[in-house]
Amino acid sequence: MSKIAIIGAGIIGICIAHFLKKNGHHVTLYDQNDPGTQTSFGNAGLFAVHECITVNSPHLWKSLPSMLLNKNGPLVIDWFYVAKHLPWAIRFLRNCTSARVEHIAKSLSSFSYHARFAYEEIFNDLDVSNFIVHKAPIYLYESK
């Protein structure tokens, strides 16, 4: 039986710990905060295994100017740091092609397909399946 330390007690760390413990390992979770109170806290209880489209899609190019000019928009940049972040931004924008989005979506879809069954196994192991509601997502748009 191996002793394994996992840093991070969010949904990923907890799931990894569960499967390792189930396979006979001694697992210790380390996190400076209470389990599930950080990144995992903001997911509204949604297991979004269906979300496979990346943010950097070809449609981003059209929206970029208005997002940059709107101080309350989804993309706010501190212009003082533009030079520092420019190399990353260029790499990000180079991936705003249909081919890259399709490649990434296929990869995420394959990963997500297996994640769904892994979640179901955990829910069954912990006898919490009755708390899970399977519903299709609803998407709302401000405009067309």
CSV table of C-alpha atoms in Angstrom, one decimal:
chain,number,residue,atom,x,y,z
A,1,MET,CA,0.0,0.0,0.0
A,2,SER,CA,1.5,3.3,-1.1
A,3,LYS,CA,1.3,6.5,0.8
A,4,ILE,CA,0.3,9.3,-1.6
A,5,ALA,CA,-0.1,13.0,-0.9
A,6,ILE,CA,-2.4,15.1,-3.0
A,7,ILE,CA,-2.2,18.9,-3.1
A,8,GLY,CA,-5.6,20.5,-3.6
A,9,ALA,CA,-8.9,19.4,-2.1
A,10,GLY,CA,-11.1,20.6,-4.9
A,11,ILE,CA,-13.2,18.3,-7.1
A,12,ILE,CA,-10.2,16.9,-8.9
A,13,GLY,CA,-8.1,16.3,-5.8
A,14,ILE,CA,-11.0,14.6,-4.0
A,15,CYS,CA,-11.9,12.4,-7.0
A,16,ILE,CA,-8.2,11.3,-7.4
A,17,ALA,CA,-8.0,10.6,-3.7
A,18,HIS,CA,-11.2,8.6,-3.9
A,19,PHE,CA,-10.0,6.3,-6.7
A,20,LEU,CA,-6.5,5.9,-5.1
A,21,LYS,CA,-8.0,5.0,-1.7
A,22,LYS,CA,-10.5,2.6,-3.4
A,23,ASN,CA,-7.4,0.9,-5.0
A,24,GLY,CA,-5.8,0.4,-1.6
A,25,HIS,CA,-3.5,3.4,-1.3
A,26,HIS,CA,-3.2,5.5,1.8
A,27,VAL,CA,-4.1,9.1,0.7
A,28,THR,CA,-3.7,12.4,2.4
A,29,LEU,CA,-5.2,15.6,0.9
A,30,TYR,CA,-3.4,18.9,1.6
A,31,ASP,CA,-5.1,22.2,1.0
A,32,GLN,CA,-4.8,25.6,2.8
A,33,ASN,CA,-8.5,26.0,2.6
A,34,ASP,CA,-11.5,23.7,3.4
A,35,PRO,CA,-12.2,21.1,0.8
A,36,GLY,CA,-14.4,22.3,-2.1
A,37,THR,CA,-14.4,26.0,-1.1
A,38,GLN,CA,-12.3,27.4,-3.8
A,39,THR,CA,-12.5,26.8,-7.6
A,40,SER,CA,-14.9,23.9,-7.2
A,41,PHE,CA,-17.2,26.1,-5.1
A,42,GLY,CA,-18.1,28.3,-8.1
A,43,ASN,CA,-19.3,25.6,-10.5
A,44,ALA,CA,-22.9,25.8,-9.3
A,45,GLY,CA,-22.9,22.1,-8.6
A,46,LEU,CA,-22.7,21.4,-12.3
A,47,PHE,CA,-20.7,18.5,-13.7
A,48,ALA,CA,-20.2,20.0,-17.1
A,49,VAL,CA,-18.9,17.0,-19.0
A,50,HIS,CA,-20.6,18.4,-22.1
A,51,GLU,CA,-18.6,21.6,-22.3
A,52,CYS,CA,-16.0,21.0,-25.0
A,53,ILE,CA,-15.8,24.2,-27.0
A,54,THR,CA,-12.9,26.4,-26.2
A,55,VAL,CA,-13.1,30.1,-25.4
A,56,ASN,CA,-10.7,31.0,-28.2
A,57,SER,CA,-12.9,30.3,-31.2
A,58,PRO,CA,-12.8,32.1,-34.5
A,59,HIS,CA,-15.8,34.1,-33.4
A,60,LEU,CA,-13.6,35.8,-30.8
A,61,TRP,CA,-12.0,38.0,-33.4
A,62,LYS,CA,-15.3,39.8,-34.1
A,63,SER,CA,-16.0,40.4,-30.4
A,64,LEU,CA,-12.5,41.3,-29.3
A,65,PRO,CA,-12.6,45.1,-30.1
A,66,SER,CA,-15.9,45.7,-28.2
A,67,MET,CA,-14.8,43.6,-25.3
A,68,LEU,CA,-11.5,45.5,-25.0
A,69,LEU,CA,-13.3,48.9,-25.1
A,70,ASN,CA,-15.9,48.0,-22.5
A,71,LYS,CA,-14.6,48.6,-19.0
A,72,ASN,CA,-17.3,46.4,-17.6
A,73,GLY,CA,-17.0,43.7,-20.3
A,74,PRO,CA,-15.8,40.1,-20.0
A,75,LEU,CA,-12.3,41.1,-21.0
A,76,VAL,CA,-10.7,43.8,-19.0
A,77,ILE,CA,-7.0,44.5,-19.5
A,78,ASP,CA,-4.7,46.6,-17.4
A,79,TRP,CA,-2.8,48.3,-20.2
A,80,PHE,CA,0.3,48.6,-17.9
A,81,TYR,CA,0.8,44.8,-18.3
A,82,VAL,CA,0.1,44.4,-22.0
A,83,ALA,CA,3.8,44.0,-23.0
A,84,LYS,CA,4.2,41.3,-20.3
A,85,HIS,CA,1.2,39.3,-21.5
A,86,LEU,CA,1.6,39.9,-25.2
A,87,PRO,CA,3.5,36.6,-26.0
A,88,TRP,CA,0.7,34.6,-24.3
A,89,ALA,CA,-2.0,36.6,-26.0
A,90,ILE,CA,-0.4,36.0,-29.4
A,91,ARG,CA,-0.3,32.2,-28.8
A,92,PHE,CA,-3.9,32.3,-27.6
A,93,LEU,CA,-5.1,34.2,-30.6
A,94,ARG,CA,-3.2,31.9,-33.0
A,95,ASN,CA,-5.4,29.1,-31.7
A,96,CYS,CA,-8.6,31.0,-32.7
A,97,THR,CA,-9.0,28.9,-35.8
A,98,SER,CA,-11.7,26.4,-36.7
A,99,ALA,CA,-9.2,23.6,-37.1
A,100,ARG,CA,-7.7,24.2,-33.6
A,101,VAL,CA,-11.2,24.5,-32.0
A,102,GLU,CA,-12.3,21.2,-33.7
A,103,HIS,CA,-9.1,19.4,-32.6
A,104,ILE,CA,-9.4,20.6,-29.0
A,105,ALA,CA,-13.2,19.9,-28.8
A,106,LYS,CA,-12.6,16.3,-30.0
A,107,SER,CA,-9.9,15.8,-27.4
A,108,LEU,CA,-12.0,17.3,-24.6
A,109,SER,CA,-15.0,15.3,-25.7
A,110,SER,CA,-13.1,12.0,-25.4
A,111,PHE,CA,-11.9,13.0,-22.0
A,112,SER,CA,-15.3,14.2,-20.8
A,113,TYR,CA,-17.0,11.0,-22.0
A,114,HIS,CA,-14.9,9.0,-19.6
A,115,ALA,CA,-15.2,11.6,-16.8
A,116,ARG,CA,-19.0,11.1,-16.8
A,117,PHE,CA,-18.6,7.4,-16.0
A,118,ALA,CA,-16.0,8.1,-13.4
A,119,TYR,CA,-18.3,10.6,-11.7
A,120,GLU,CA,-21.1,8.1,-11.7
A,121,GLU,CA,-18.9,5.5,-10.2
A,122,ILE,CA,-18.0,7.9,-7.4
A,123,PHE,CA,-21.6,8.8,-6.8
A,124,ASN,CA,-22.5,5.1,-6.6
A,125,ASP,CA,-19.6,4.3,-4.2
A,126,LEU,CA,-20.6,7.1,-1.9
A,127,ASP,CA,-24.3,6.3,-2.2
A,128,VAL,CA,-25.2,9.8,-3.3
A,129,SER,CA,-26.7,9.1,-6.8
A,130,ASN,CA,-30.1,10.1,-5.6
A,131,PHE,CA,-28.8,13.6,-5.1
A,132,ILE,CA,-27.8,13.9,-8.8
A,133,VAL,CA,-30.2,15.3,-11.3
A,134,HIS,CA,-29.5,14.7,-15.0
A,135,LYS,CA,-30.8,17.6,-17.1
A,136,ALA,CA,-29.7,19.1,-20.4
A,137,PRO,CA,-28.1,22.5,-20.1
A,138,ILE,CA,-30.0,25.6,-21.1
A,139,TYR,CA,-28.1,28.3,-22.9
A,140,LEU,CA,-29.3,31.9,-22.8
A,141,TYR,CA,-28.1,34.6,-25.1
A,142,GLU,CA,-28.5,38.4,-24.8
A,143,SER,CA,-28.7,38.7,-28.6
A,144,LYS,CA,-28.6,36.4,-31.7
